[in-house]
Amino acid sequence: MSTELLDSSAAGLAVILLAGGTAKRLGGVSKPGLQVGSRRMVDYSLELLQQRFPGARLVVVAPDSLDLPAGVPSTLEDPPFGGPAAGVSAGFEFFKAGEQLPSWVAVLPVDAPYGVLALEDLVAATRQAADDASSEAAFSEEDFLEGAFSEGAWPAWQAVVGEQHYPTIMLMPWQSMAELFKAGPVRDISLRRLWSDLEVTAVPVSAADAFDIDTPEDLAHFLAHIKRA
């Protein structure tokens, strides 16, 4: 399976938007349904994905009770509340069952309203890696990952702000994610543990783009200092 680089339309990209969990620090509300200014939290990601990655496929990992726009599919680990790694696995299985496998998979959290903008930086980093590799070896940009696969390395790109890594903002080739789930169930394990078998490149992103809302104080800070028009 050849892994082509993502173009401006993001054809070949599948996005797993993690929107489950209980949001205990926000009083147990539905985090994706939480009003953040004039919109629900989930709407930020949905709107930005449509604007910035119009050709991408999407699945939202969330309960059926979450109201989503027509045509936006959802899935959920069974049984629910299995942790974020189980949510990623549910999203992976959703795309695996499709008619055509994606070339790339991104993971985003619903509680980072501008996480899609950080994903743009990850995509740019893969293109830079391809440019660097093709300038040093006699192969095309599209084949820059094949050498890594053949050597048993499974590359991925992760958002980072200073020393803070964001395991919920990830981009990787489909083959890398497929390798992770060969070992079996991943219920109740952390994303840091899940990603530990990957060759992860840290990509600096804007603190505002990676900012996640976990507490009422986070929400107030976002509305006062980060939210854009």
PDB file of C-alpha atoms in Angstrom:
ATOM      1  CA  MET A   1       0.000   0.000   0.000  1.00  0.00           C
ATOM      2  CA  SER A   2       1.612   3.269  -1.141  1.00  0.00           C
ATOM      3  CA  THR A   3       1.342   6.217   1.223  1.00  0.00           C
ATOM      4  CA  GLU A   4       0.860   9.393  -0.790  1.00  0.00           C
ATOM      5  CA  LEU A   5       1.411  12.768   0.790  1.00  0.00           C
ATOM      6  CA  LEU A   6      -1.653  14.774   1.725  1.00  0.00           C
ATOM      7  CA  ASP A   7      -2.604  17.549  -0.673  1.00  0.00           C
ATOM      8  CA  SER A   8      -4.569  20.706   0.112  1.00  0.00           C
ATOM      9  CA  SER A   9      -7.895  18.866  -0.050  1.00  0.00           C
ATOM     10  CA  ALA A  10      -6.662  16.170   2.376  1.00  0.00           C
ATOM     11  CA  ALA A  11      -8.016  13.377   0.195  1.00  0.00           C
ATOM     12  CA  GLY A  12      -6.724  10.171   1.752  1.00  0.00           C
ATOM     13  CA  LEU A  13      -6.986  11.474   5.313  1.00  0.00           C
ATOM     14  CA  ALA A  14      -9.261   9.935   7.939  1.00  0.00           C
ATOM     15  CA  VAL A  15      -9.917  11.862  11.153  1.00  0.00           C
ATOM     16  CA  ILE A  16     -10.910  10.238  14.439  1.00  0.00           C
ATOM     17  CA  LEU A  17     -12.489  12.916  16.648  1.00  0.00           C
ATOM     18  CA  LEU A  18     -12.536  11.738  20.265  1.00  0.00           C
ATOM     19  CA  ALA A  19     -15.717  13.071  21.860  1.00  0.00           C
ATOM     20  CA  GLY A  20     -16.573  10.552  24.575  1.00  0.00           C
ATOM     21  CA  GLY A  21     -15.733  10.504  28.267  1.00  0.00           C
ATOM     22  CA  THR A  22     -17.563  11.930  31.249  1.00  0.00           C
ATOM     23  CA  ALA A  23     -16.028  15.421  31.706  1.00  0.00           C
ATOM     24  CA  LYS A  24     -15.990  15.022  35.495  1.00  0.00           C
ATOM     25  CA  ARG A  25     -14.030  18.243  36.026  1.00  0.00           C
ATOM     26  CA  LEU A  26     -16.716  20.127  34.103  1.00  0.00           C
ATOM     27  CA  GLY A  27     -19.459  18.794  36.338  1.00  0.00           C
ATOM     28  CA  GLY A  28     -20.164  15.654  34.316  1.00  0.00           C
ATOM     29  CA  VAL A  29     -21.717  17.505  31.377  1.00  0.00           C
ATOM     30  CA  SER A  30     -21.503  16.249  27.816  1.00  0.00           C
ATOM     31  CA  LYS A  31     -18.202  17.811  26.823  1.00  0.00           C
ATOM     32  CA  PRO A  32     -18.851  17.847  23.048  1.00  0.00           C
ATOM     33  CA  GLY A  33     -22.268  19.400  23.669  1.00  0.00           C
ATOM     34  CA  LEU A  34     -20.964  22.087  26.034  1.00  0.00           C
ATOM     35  CA  GLN A  35     -21.718  25.646  24.905  1.00  0.00           C
ATOM     36  CA  VAL A  36     -18.465  27.482  24.249  1.00  0.00           C
ATOM     37  CA  GLY A  37     -19.559  30.971  23.346  1.00  0.00           C
ATOM     38  CA  SER A  38     -22.182  30.744  20.620  1.00  0.00           C
ATOM     39  CA  ARG A  39     -21.355  27.181  19.559  1.00  0.00           C
ATOM     40  CA  ARG A  40     -21.090  23.722  21.027  1.00  0.00           C
ATOM     41  CA  MET A  41     -17.578  22.470  21.605  1.00  0.00           C
ATOM     42  CA  VAL A  42     -17.892  19.798  18.912  1.00  0.00           C
ATOM     43  CA  ASP A  43     -18.950  22.380  16.326  1.00  0.00           C
ATOM     44  CA  TYR A  44     -15.551  24.072  16.402  1.00  0.00           C
ATOM     45  CA  SER A  45     -13.832  20.911  15.172  1.00  0.00           C
ATOM     46  CA  LEU A  46     -16.534  20.052  12.647  1.00  0.00           C
ATOM     47  CA  GLU A  47     -16.487  23.512  11.083  1.00  0.00           C
ATOM     48  CA  LEU A  48     -12.706  23.774  10.939  1.00  0.00           C
ATOM     49  CA  LEU A  49     -12.338  20.310   9.438  1.00  0.00           C
ATOM     50  CA  GLN A  50     -14.744  21.258   6.680  1.00  0.00           C
ATOM     51  CA  GLN A  51     -12.846  24.482   6.027  1.00  0.00           C
ATOM     52  CA  ARG A  52      -9.259  23.244   6.287  1.00  0.00           C
ATOM     53  CA  PHE A  53      -9.535  19.577   5.242  1.00  0.00           C
ATOM     54  CA  PRO A  54     -12.560  19.386   2.923  1.00  0.00           C
ATOM     55  CA  GLY A  55     -11.567  16.047   1.420  1.00  0.00           C
ATOM     56  CA  ALA A  56     -10.984  14.255   4.706  1.00  0.00           C
ATOM     57  CA  ARG A  57     -13.198  11.503   6.035  1.00  0.00           C
ATOM     58  CA  LEU A  58     -14.399  11.828   9.611  1.00  0.00           C
ATOM     59  CA  VAL A  59     -15.827   9.715  12.379  1.00  0.00           C
ATOM     60  CA  VAL A  60     -16.802  11.105  15.774  1.00  0.00           C
ATOM     61  CA  VAL A  61     -16.246   8.734  18.686  1.00  0.00           C
ATOM     62  CA  ALA A  62     -19.215   9.641  20.860  1.00  0.00           C
ATOM     63  CA  PRO A  63     -22.479   8.269  22.283  1.00  0.00           C
ATOM     64  CA  ASP A  64     -25.553   8.196  20.053  1.00  0.00           C
ATOM     65  CA  SER A  65     -27.030  10.921  22.241  1.00  0.00           C
ATOM     66  CA  LEU A  66     -24.693  13.503  20.690  1.00  0.00           C
ATOM     67  CA  ASP A  67     -26.564  15.396  17.993  1.00  0.00           C
ATOM     68  CA  LEU A  68     -24.377  15.594  14.888  1.00  0.00           C
ATOM     69  CA  PRO A  69     -25.019  17.220  11.503  1.00  0.00           C
ATOM     70  CA  ALA A  70     -26.506  15.022   8.798  1.00  0.00           C
ATOM     71  CA  GLY A  71     -23.859  12.897   7.137  1.00  0.00           C
ATOM     72  CA  VAL A  72     -21.387  12.975  10.044  1.00  0.00           C
ATOM     73  CA  PRO A  73     -20.968   9.390  11.281  1.00  0.00           C
ATOM     74  CA  SER A  74     -20.253   8.338  14.833  1.00  0.00           C
ATOM     75  CA  THR A  75     -19.009   5.219  16.549  1.00  0.00           C
ATOM     76  CA  LEU A  76     -18.166   4.180  20.111  1.00  0.00           C
ATOM     77  CA  GLU A  77     -16.170   1.512  21.867  1.00  0.00           C
ATOM     78  CA  ASP A  78     -18.239  -1.372  23.242  1.00  0.00           C
ATOM     79  CA  PRO A  79     -18.752  -1.264  26.163  1.00  0.00           C
ATOM     80  CA  PRO A  80     -18.458   2.515  26.541  1.00  0.00           C
ATOM     81  CA  PHE A  81     -15.999   4.409  28.748  1.00  0.00           C
ATOM     82  CA  GLY A  82     -13.036   2.274  27.753  1.00  0.00           C
ATOM     83  CA  GLY A  83     -10.615   5.184  27.655  1.00  0.00           C
ATOM     84  CA  PRO A  84      -9.146   7.191  24.772  1.00  0.00           C
ATOM     85  CA  ALA A  85      -7.106   4.316  23.338  1.00  0.00           C
ATOM     86  CA  ALA A  86     -10.277   2.245  23.051  1.00  0.00           C
ATOM     87  CA  GLY A  87     -11.920   5.228  21.372  1.00  0.00           C
ATOM     88  CA  VAL A  88      -9.117   5.409  18.815  1.00  0.00           C
ATOM     89  CA  SER A  89      -9.508   1.674  18.231  1.00  0.00           C
ATOM     90  CA  ALA A  90     -13.234   2.133  17.587  1.00  0.00           C
ATOM     91  CA  GLY A  91     -12.471   4.849  15.054  1.00  0.00           C
ATOM     92  CA  PHE A  92      -9.834   2.685  13.414  1.00  0.00           C
ATOM     93  CA  GLU A  93     -12.284  -0.211  13.083  1.00  0.00           C
ATOM     94  CA  PHE A  94     -14.859   2.139  11.552  1.00  0.00           C
ATOM     95  CA  PHE A  95     -12.498   3.121   8.755  1.00  0.00           C
ATOM     96  CA  LYS A  96     -11.121  -0.401   8.409  1.00  0.00           C
ATOM     97  CA  ALA A  97     -14.636  -1.594   7.562  1.00  0.00           C
ATOM     98  CA  GLY A  98     -15.002   0.996   4.801  1.00  0.00           C
ATOM     99  CA  GLU A  99     -14.767   0.404   1.082  1.00  0.00           C
ATOM    100  CA  GLN A 100     -11.358   2.071   0.759  1.00  0.00           C
ATOM    101  CA  LEU A 101      -8.661   2.355   3.392  1.00  0.00           C
ATOM    102  CA  PRO A 102      -7.282   5.837   4.054  1.00  0.00           C
ATOM    103  CA  SER A 103      -3.604   6.605   3.573  1.00  0.00           C
ATOM    104  CA  TRP A 104      -3.318   8.724   6.720  1.00  0.00           C
ATOM    105  CA  VAL A 105      -5.113   8.855  10.069  1.00  0.00           C
ATOM    106  CA  ALA A 106      -5.370  11.815  12.419  1.00  0.00           C
ATOM    107  CA  VAL A 107      -6.558  11.765  16.010  1.00  0.00           C
ATOM    108  CA  LEU A 108      -8.053  14.926  17.489  1.00  0.00           C
ATOM    109  CA  PRO A 109      -9.747  15.704  20.824  1.00  0.00           C
ATOM    110  CA  VAL A 110     -13.109  17.424  20.906  1.00  0.00           C
ATOM    111  CA  ASP A 111     -11.989  19.524  23.884  1.00  0.00           C
ATOM    112  CA  ALA A 112      -9.314  21.382  21.876  1.00  0.00           C
ATOM    113  CA  PRO A 113     -11.549  23.692  19.824  1.00  0.00           C
ATOM    114  CA  TYR A 114      -8.706  24.743  17.515  1.00  0.00           C
ATOM    115  CA  GLY A 115      -6.956  21.378  17.365  1.00  0.00           C
ATOM    116  CA  VAL A 116      -7.644  21.208  13.629  1.00  0.00           C
ATOM    117  CA  LEU A 117      -5.256  24.140  13.181  1.00  0.00           C
ATOM    118  CA  ALA A 118      -2.555  22.192  15.014  1.00  0.00           C
ATOM    119  CA  LEU A 119      -3.236  19.302  12.640  1.00  0.00           C
ATOM    120  CA  GLU A 120      -2.301  21.610   9.765  1.00  0.00           C
ATOM    121  CA  ASP A 121       1.147  21.940  11.335  1.00  0.00           C
ATOM    122  CA  LEU A 122       1.466  18.153  11.544  1.00  0.00           C
ATOM    123  CA  VAL A 123       0.578  17.792   7.870  1.00  0.00           C
ATOM    124  CA  ALA A 124       3.173  20.435   6.991  1.00  0.00           C
ATOM    125  CA  ALA A 125       5.749  18.519   9.033  1.00  0.00           C
ATOM    126  CA  THR A 126       5.149  15.335   7.027  1.00  0.00           C
ATOM    127  CA  ARG A 127       5.726  17.269   3.822  1.00  0.00           C
ATOM    128  CA  GLN A 128       8.938  18.740   5.214  1.00  0.00           C
ATOM    129  CA  ALA A 129      10.104  15.264   6.237  1.00  0.00           C
ATOM    130  CA  ALA A 130       9.405  14.042   2.707  1.00  0.00           C
ATOM    131  CA  ASP A 131      11.307  16.966   1.196  1.00  0.00           C
ATOM    132  CA  ASP A 132      14.278  16.325   3.468  1.00  0.00           C
ATOM    133  CA  ALA A 133      14.317  12.604   2.722  1.00  0.00           C
ATOM    134  CA  SER A 134      13.965  12.990  -1.047  1.00  0.00           C
ATOM    135  CA  SER A 135      16.838  15.472  -1.146  1.00  0.00           C
ATOM    136  CA  GLU A 136      19.123  12.897   0.463  1.00  0.00           C
ATOM    137  CA  ALA A 137      18.063   9.730  -1.374  1.00  0.00           C
ATOM    138  CA  ALA A 138      17.095   8.672  -4.869  1.00  0.00           C
ATOM    139  CA  PHE A 139      13.380   8.184  -4.363  1.00  0.00           C
ATOM    140  CA  SER A 140      10.219  10.202  -4.739  1.00  0.00           C
ATOM    141  CA  GLU A 141       8.431  12.080  -1.976  1.00  0.00           C
ATOM    142  CA  GLU A 142       5.555   9.600  -2.124  1.00  0.00           C
ATOM    143  CA  ASP A 143       7.889   6.738  -1.197  1.00  0.00           C
ATOM    144  CA  PHE A 144       9.657   8.429   1.685  1.00  0.00           C
ATOM    145  CA  LEU A 145       7.948   6.230   4.297  1.00  0.00           C
ATOM    146  CA  GLU A 146       8.530   2.887   2.630  1.00  0.00           C
ATOM    147  CA  GLY A 147      12.082   2.604   3.941  1.00  0.00           C
ATOM    148  CA  ALA A 148      10.874   3.163   7.490  1.00  0.00           C
ATOM    149  CA  PHE A 149       8.170   0.514   7.126  1.00  0.00           C
ATOM    150  CA  SER A 150      10.642  -2.000   5.723  1.00  0.00           C
ATOM    151  CA  GLU A 151      12.898  -1.468   8.745  1.00  0.00           C
ATOM    152  CA  GLY A 152      10.063  -1.976  11.219  1.00  0.00           C
ATOM    153  CA  ALA A 153       9.695   1.691  12.161  1.00  0.00           C
ATOM    154  CA  TRP A 154       6.186   3.085  12.422  1.00  0.00           C
ATOM    155  CA  PRO A 155       6.322   6.871  12.089  1.00  0.00           C
ATOM    156  CA  ALA A 156       3.877   9.376  13.551  1.00  0.00           C
ATOM    157  CA  TRP A 157       3.743  13.105  14.236  1.00  0.00           C
ATOM    158  CA  GLN A 158       2.544  14.613  17.522  1.00  0.00           C
ATOM    159  CA  ALA A 159       1.727  18.175  18.579  1.00  0.00           C
ATOM    160  CA  VAL A 160       3.949  19.719  21.240  1.00  0.00           C
ATOM    161  CA  VAL A 161       3.969  23.096  22.993  1.00  0.00           C
ATOM    162  CA  GLY A 162       7.255  23.630  24.798  1.00  0.00           C
ATOM    163  CA  GLU A 163       7.749  20.551  26.970  1.00  0.00           C
ATOM    164  CA  GLN A 164       4.059  19.602  26.833  1.00  0.00           C
ATOM    165  CA  HIS A 165       3.226  16.770  24.436  1.00  0.00           C
ATOM    166  CA  TYR A 166      -0.350  16.301  23.232  1.00  0.00           C
ATOM    167  CA  PRO A 167      -1.060  12.596  22.667  1.00  0.00           C
ATOM    168  CA  THR A 168      -4.579  13.415  21.477  1.00  0.00           C
ATOM    169  CA  ILE A 169      -3.283  15.481  18.524  1.00  0.00           C
ATOM    170  CA  MET A 170      -1.603  12.948  16.254  1.00  0.00           C
ATOM    171  CA  LEU A 171      -1.068  12.171  12.580  1.00  0.00           C
ATOM    172  CA  MET A 172       0.289   8.938  11.171  1.00  0.00           C
ATOM    173  CA  PRO A 173       0.191   6.709   8.100  1.00  0.00           C
ATOM    174  CA  TRP A 174      -2.548   4.095   8.126  1.00  0.00           C
ATOM    175  CA  GLN A 175       0.098   1.363   8.360  1.00  0.00           C
ATOM    176  CA  SER A 176       1.397   2.791  11.628  1.00  0.00           C
ATOM    177  CA  MET A 177      -2.011   2.715  13.277  1.00  0.00           C
ATOM    178  CA  ALA A 178      -2.779  -0.735  11.894  1.00  0.00           C
ATOM    179  CA  GLU A 179       0.410  -2.035  13.496  1.00  0.00           C
ATOM    180  CA  LEU A 180      -0.683  -0.775  16.917  1.00  0.00           C
ATOM    181  CA  PHE A 181      -3.848  -2.847  16.968  1.00  0.00           C
ATOM    182  CA  LYS A 182      -2.335  -6.153  15.875  1.00  0.00           C
ATOM    183  CA  ALA A 183      -1.621  -7.025  19.502  1.00  0.00           C
ATOM    184  CA  GLY A 184      -5.284  -7.039  20.497  1.00  0.00           C
ATOM    185  CA  PRO A 185      -7.571  -4.989  22.772  1.00  0.00           C
ATOM    186  CA  VAL A 186      -6.383  -1.659  24.142  1.00  0.00           C
ATOM    187  CA  ARG A 187      -9.157  -0.967  26.626  1.00  0.00           C
ATOM    188  CA  ASP A 188      -8.195   1.051  29.714  1.00  0.00           C
ATOM    189  CA  ILE A 189      -4.699   1.952  28.518  1.00  0.00           C
ATOM    190  CA  SER A 190      -3.460   5.486  27.980  1.00  0.00           C
ATOM    191  CA  LEU A 191      -2.701   7.053  24.637  1.00  0.00           C
ATOM    192  CA  ARG A 192       0.889   7.586  25.765  1.00  0.00           C
ATOM    193  CA  ARG A 193       1.200   3.834  26.215  1.00  0.00           C
ATOM    194  CA  LEU A 194      -0.513   3.152  22.890  1.00  0.00           C
ATOM    195  CA  TRP A 195       1.805   5.502  20.993  1.00  0.00           C
ATOM    196  CA  SER A 196       4.952   4.231  22.736  1.00  0.00           C
ATOM    197  CA  ASP A 197       5.605   1.697  19.964  1.00  0.00           C
ATOM    198  CA  LEU A 198       5.644   4.414  17.300  1.00  0.00           C
ATOM    199  CA  GLU A 199       8.566   6.502  16.098  1.00  0.00           C
ATOM    200  CA  VAL A 200       7.063   9.845  17.075  1.00  0.00           C
ATOM    201  CA  THR A 201       8.249  13.200  15.751  1.00  0.00           C
ATOM    202  CA  ALA A 202       7.292  16.135  17.974  1.00  0.00           C
ATOM    203  CA  VAL A 203       5.939  19.104  16.012  1.00  0.00           C
ATOM    204  CA  PRO A 204       5.782  22.538  17.687  1.00  0.00           C
ATOM    205  CA  VAL A 205       2.314  24.082  17.438  1.00  0.00           C
ATOM    206  CA  SER A 206       0.608  27.182  18.779  1.00  0.00           C
ATOM    207  CA  ALA A 207      -0.421  26.995  22.430  1.00  0.00           C
ATOM    208  CA  ALA A 208      -3.791  28.462  21.454  1.00  0.00           C
ATOM    209  CA  ASP A 209      -4.356  25.772  18.828  1.00  0.00           C
ATOM    210  CA  ALA A 210      -3.572  22.948  21.259  1.00  0.00           C
ATOM    211  CA  PHE A 211      -5.386  24.463  24.254  1.00  0.00           C
ATOM    212  CA  ASP A 212      -7.882  22.018  25.722  1.00  0.00           C
ATOM    213  CA  ILE A 213     -10.841  22.720  27.969  1.00  0.00           C
ATOM    214  CA  ASP A 214     -10.995  20.407  30.975  1.00  0.00           C
ATOM    215  CA  THR A 215     -12.210  22.691  33.774  1.00  0.00           C
ATOM    216  CA  PRO A 216     -14.473  25.723  34.237  1.00  0.00           C
ATOM    217  CA  GLU A 217     -11.302  27.799  34.590  1.00  0.00           C
ATOM    218  CA  ASP A 218     -10.063  26.521  31.218  1.00  0.00           C
ATOM    219  CA  LEU A 219     -13.386  27.472  29.649  1.00  0.00           C
ATOM    220  CA  ALA A 220     -13.219  30.979  31.095  1.00  0.00           C
ATOM    221  CA  HIS A 221      -9.627  31.391  29.882  1.00  0.00           C
ATOM    222  CA  PHE A 222     -10.529  30.197  26.394  1.00  0.00           C
ATOM    223  CA  LEU A 223     -13.453  32.599  26.105  1.00  0.00           C
ATOM    224  CA  ALA A 224     -11.467  35.544  27.465  1.00  0.00           C
ATOM    225  CA  HIS A 225      -8.112  35.075  25.769  1.00  0.00           C
ATOM    226  CA  ILE A 226      -8.176  32.514  22.943  1.00  0.00           C
ATOM    227  CA  LYS A 227     -11.548  32.381  21.207  1.00  0.00           C
ATOM    228  CA  ARG A 228     -11.571  33.972  17.779  1.00  0.00           C
ATOM    229  CA  ALA A 229     -14.540  35.500  15.997  1.00  0.00           C
TER     230      ALA A 229
END
